[in-house]
Coordinates of C-alpha atoms in Angstrom, one line a residue:
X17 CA -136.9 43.9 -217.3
X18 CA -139.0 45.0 -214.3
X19 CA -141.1 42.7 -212.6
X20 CA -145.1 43.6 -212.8
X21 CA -147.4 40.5 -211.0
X22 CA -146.4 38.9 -208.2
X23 CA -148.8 35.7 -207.5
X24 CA -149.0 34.7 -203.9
X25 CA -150.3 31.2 -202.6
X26 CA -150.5 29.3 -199.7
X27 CA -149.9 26.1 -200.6
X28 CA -149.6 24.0 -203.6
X29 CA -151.7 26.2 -206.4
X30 CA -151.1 25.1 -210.2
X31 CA -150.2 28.3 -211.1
X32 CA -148.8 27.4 -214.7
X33 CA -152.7 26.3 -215.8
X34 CA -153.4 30.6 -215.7
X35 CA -149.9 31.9 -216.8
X36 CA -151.4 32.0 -220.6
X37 CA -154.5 34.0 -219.4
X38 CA -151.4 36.6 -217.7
X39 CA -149.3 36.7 -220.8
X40 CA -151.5 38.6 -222.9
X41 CA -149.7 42.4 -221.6
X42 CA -146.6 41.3 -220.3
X43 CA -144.1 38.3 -220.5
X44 CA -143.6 35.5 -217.8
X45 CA -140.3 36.8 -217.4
X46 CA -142.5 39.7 -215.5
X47 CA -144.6 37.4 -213.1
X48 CA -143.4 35.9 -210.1
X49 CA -144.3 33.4 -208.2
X50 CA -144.3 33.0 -204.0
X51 CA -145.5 29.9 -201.9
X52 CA -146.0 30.5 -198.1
X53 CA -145.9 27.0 -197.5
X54 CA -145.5 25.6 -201.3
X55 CA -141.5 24.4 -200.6
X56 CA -141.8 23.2 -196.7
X57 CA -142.0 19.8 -195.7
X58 CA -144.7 18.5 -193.7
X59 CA -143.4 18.1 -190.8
X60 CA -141.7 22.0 -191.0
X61 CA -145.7 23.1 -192.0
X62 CA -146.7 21.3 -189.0
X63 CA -144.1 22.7 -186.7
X64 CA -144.9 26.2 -187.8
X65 CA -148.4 26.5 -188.2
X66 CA -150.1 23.9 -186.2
X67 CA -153.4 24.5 -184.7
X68 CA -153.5 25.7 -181.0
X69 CA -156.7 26.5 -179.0
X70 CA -159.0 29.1 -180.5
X71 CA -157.4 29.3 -183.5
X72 CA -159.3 28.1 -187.0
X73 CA -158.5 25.3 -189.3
X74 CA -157.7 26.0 -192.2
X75 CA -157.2 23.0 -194.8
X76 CA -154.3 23.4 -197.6
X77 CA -152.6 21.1 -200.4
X78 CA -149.1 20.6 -199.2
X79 CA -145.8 19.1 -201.7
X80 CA -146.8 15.7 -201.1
X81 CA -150.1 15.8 -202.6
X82 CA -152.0 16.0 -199.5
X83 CA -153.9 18.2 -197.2
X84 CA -152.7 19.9 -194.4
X85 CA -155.0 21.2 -191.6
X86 CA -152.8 24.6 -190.2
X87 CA -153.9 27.4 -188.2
X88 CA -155.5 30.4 -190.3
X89 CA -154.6 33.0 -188.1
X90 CA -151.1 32.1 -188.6
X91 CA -151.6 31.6 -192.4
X92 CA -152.8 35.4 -192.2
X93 CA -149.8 36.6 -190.0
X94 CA -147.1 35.7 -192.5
X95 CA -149.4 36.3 -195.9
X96 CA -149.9 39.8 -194.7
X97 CA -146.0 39.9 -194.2
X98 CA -145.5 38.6 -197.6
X99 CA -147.8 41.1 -199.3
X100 CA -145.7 43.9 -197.6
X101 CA -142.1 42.4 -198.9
X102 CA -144.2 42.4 -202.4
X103 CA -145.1 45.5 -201.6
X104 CA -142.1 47.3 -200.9
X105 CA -140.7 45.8 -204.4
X106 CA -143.2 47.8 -206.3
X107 CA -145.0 45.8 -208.2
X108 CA -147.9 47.0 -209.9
X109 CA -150.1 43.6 -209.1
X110 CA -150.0 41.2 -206.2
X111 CA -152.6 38.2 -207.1
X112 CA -153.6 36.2 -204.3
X113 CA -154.1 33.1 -205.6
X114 CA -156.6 31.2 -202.7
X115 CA -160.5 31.0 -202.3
X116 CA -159.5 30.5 -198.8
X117 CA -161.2 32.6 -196.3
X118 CA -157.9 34.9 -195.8
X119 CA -158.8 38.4 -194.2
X120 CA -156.6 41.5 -193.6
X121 CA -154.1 41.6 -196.4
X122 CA -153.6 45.1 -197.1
X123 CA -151.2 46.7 -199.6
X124 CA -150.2 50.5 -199.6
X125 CA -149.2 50.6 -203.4
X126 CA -149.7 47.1 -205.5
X127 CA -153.1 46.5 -206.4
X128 CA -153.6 43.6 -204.2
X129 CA -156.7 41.4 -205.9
X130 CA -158.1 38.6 -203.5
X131 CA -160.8 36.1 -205.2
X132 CA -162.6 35.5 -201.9
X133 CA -163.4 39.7 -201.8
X134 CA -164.0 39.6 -205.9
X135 CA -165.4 36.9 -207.3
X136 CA -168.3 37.2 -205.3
X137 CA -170.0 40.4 -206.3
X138 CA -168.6 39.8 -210.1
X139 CA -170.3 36.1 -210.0
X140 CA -173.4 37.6 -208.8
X141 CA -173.0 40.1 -211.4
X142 CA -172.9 37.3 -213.9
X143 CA -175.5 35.3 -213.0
X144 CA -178.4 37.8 -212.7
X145 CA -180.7 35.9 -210.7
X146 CA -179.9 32.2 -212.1
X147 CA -179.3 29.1 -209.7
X148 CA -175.6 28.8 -208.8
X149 CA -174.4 25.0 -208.6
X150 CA -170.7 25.3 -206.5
X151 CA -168.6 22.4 -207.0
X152 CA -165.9 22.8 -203.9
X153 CA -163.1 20.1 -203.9
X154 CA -163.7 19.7 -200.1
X155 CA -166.4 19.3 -197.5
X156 CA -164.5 21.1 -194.8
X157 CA -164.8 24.5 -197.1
X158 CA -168.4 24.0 -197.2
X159 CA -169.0 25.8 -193.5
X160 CA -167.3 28.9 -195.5
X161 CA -169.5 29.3 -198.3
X162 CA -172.8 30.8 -196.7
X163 CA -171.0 34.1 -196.3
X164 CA -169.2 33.7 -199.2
X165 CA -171.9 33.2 -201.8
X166 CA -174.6 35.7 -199.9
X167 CA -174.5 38.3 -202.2
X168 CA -176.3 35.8 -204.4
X169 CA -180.0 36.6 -205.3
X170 CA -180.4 33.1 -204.7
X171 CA -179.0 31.3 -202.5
X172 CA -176.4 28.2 -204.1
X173 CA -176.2 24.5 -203.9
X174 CA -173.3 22.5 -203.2
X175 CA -171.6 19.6 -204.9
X176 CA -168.0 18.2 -204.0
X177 CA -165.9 17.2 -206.5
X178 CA -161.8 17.3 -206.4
X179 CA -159.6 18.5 -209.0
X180 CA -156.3 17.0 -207.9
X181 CA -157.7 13.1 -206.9
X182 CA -161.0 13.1 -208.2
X183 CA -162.3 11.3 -211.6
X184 CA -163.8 13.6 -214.3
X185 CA -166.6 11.5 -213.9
X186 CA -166.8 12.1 -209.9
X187 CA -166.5 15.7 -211.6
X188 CA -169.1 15.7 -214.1
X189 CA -171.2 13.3 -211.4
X190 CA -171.4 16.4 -208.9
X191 CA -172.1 18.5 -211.8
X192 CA -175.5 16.1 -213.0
X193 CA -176.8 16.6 -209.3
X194 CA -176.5 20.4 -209.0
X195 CA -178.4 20.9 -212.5
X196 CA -180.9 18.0 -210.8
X197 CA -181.1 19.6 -207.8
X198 CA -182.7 23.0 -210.2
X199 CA -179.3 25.1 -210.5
X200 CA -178.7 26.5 -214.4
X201 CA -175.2 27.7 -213.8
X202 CA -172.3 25.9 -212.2
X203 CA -169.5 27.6 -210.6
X204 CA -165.8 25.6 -209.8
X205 CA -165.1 27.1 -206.7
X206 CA -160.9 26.1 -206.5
X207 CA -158.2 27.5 -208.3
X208 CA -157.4 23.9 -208.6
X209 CA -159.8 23.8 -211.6
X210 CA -158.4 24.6 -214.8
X211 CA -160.2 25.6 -218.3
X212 CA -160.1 21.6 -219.4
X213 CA -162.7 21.2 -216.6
X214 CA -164.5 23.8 -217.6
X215 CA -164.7 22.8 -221.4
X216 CA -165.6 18.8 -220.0
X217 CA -168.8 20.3 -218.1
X218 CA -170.0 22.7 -220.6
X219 CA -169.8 19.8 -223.2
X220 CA -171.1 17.2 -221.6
X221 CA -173.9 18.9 -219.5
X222 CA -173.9 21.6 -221.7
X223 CA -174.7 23.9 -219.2
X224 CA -172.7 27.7 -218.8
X225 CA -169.5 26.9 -216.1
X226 CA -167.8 29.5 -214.3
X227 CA -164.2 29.1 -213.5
X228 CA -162.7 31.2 -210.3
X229 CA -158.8 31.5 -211.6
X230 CA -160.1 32.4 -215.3
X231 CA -161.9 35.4 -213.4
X232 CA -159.4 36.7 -211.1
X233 CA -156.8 36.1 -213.9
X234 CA -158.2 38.2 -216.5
X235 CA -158.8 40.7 -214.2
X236 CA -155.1 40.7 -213.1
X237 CA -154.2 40.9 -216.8
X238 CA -156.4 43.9 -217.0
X239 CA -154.8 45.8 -214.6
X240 CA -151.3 45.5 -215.7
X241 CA -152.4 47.2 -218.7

């Protein structure tokens, strides 16, 4: 059985919470996954990808639950190698599974679908005009989400909640301020949010919530088709 999707991450992604949005064409036997960084140890992260001068910081979740501050020009360097190993192996799909801001990749023959270059436009899409809430799980991705979100007619606010530590009532807190603060639409911003946060905000605030990996998901799952 040929493979078809290949998801690619950075770091620690909880990849399992899409795999029933990628089953609907083909089997699970037909998706693989790849970690850059998702098996090494902390100290081996460290040692590869630390941060030198000029470089940017770029936070990810490591094996041990927590956050890892590593060099994004590095991060790119090796993704962009992975993507061309995928590559070569013909699959039809390579899913980049980060809302980091990773530039570069490029593939000469997989479809190569990044959320930072798609959700975007299809959010805005979406919205039509409404007031985005953005719940990020961190404050040090807020200095990325000007450029990100500025294909919004409006531009969004910003709440922090965390879906790996936080409470669902941190959670549903951050969402109560955006829809205070005047927004009508909230958006999860981290492929760490799954469809049960989703479901816990629209029912309890009852307000529409946008989730990044349903998005890029069903669009992979489109384009194995």
């Amino acid at each position: 059985m040929k493979a078809k999707l290949a998801i690619l991450t950075i770091g620690v992604v909880p990849v399992s919470v899409v795999l029933p949005l990628l089953t609907e064409h083909i089997s699970e036997q037909q998706i693989t996954h790849l970690s850059l960084l998702g098996k090494m140890s902390r100290e081996e992260v460290m040692e590869d990808y630390a941060l030198e001068p000029g470089e940017d910081s770029l936070p990810t979740l490591l094996n041990d639950g927590k956050l890892a501050y590593v060099s994004r020009q590095k991060i790119e360097r090796d993704m962009q190698a992975l993507v061309e190993v995928l590559d070569n192996q013909e699959y039809e799909v390579i899913l980049f599974m980060s809302t980091a801001p990773i530039e570069g990749l490029v593939a000469r023959k997989s479809i190569l679908l990044e959320p930072m270059r798609i959700i975007p436009p299809l959010v805005a899409s979406i919205v039509d005009g409404h007031q985005v809430g953005v719940i990020v799980p961190i404050e040090e991705m807020l200095e990325f989400q000007a450029k990100k979100w500025q294909v919004l007619e409006k531009k969004p606010l910003y709440a922090l909640a965390n879906p790996v530590w936080d409470s669902e009532e941190t959670l549903i807190g951050a969402g109560r301020e955006l829809l205070a603060r005047g927004a009508d639409v909230l958006m999860l911003d981290c492929l760490g949010f799954h469809q049960q946060h989703r479901d816990l905000l629209q029912k309890t605030l009852d307000v529409p919530v946008l989730l990044s990996n349903v998005l890029v998901a069903r669009l992979a799952s489109e384009s194995l088709v």
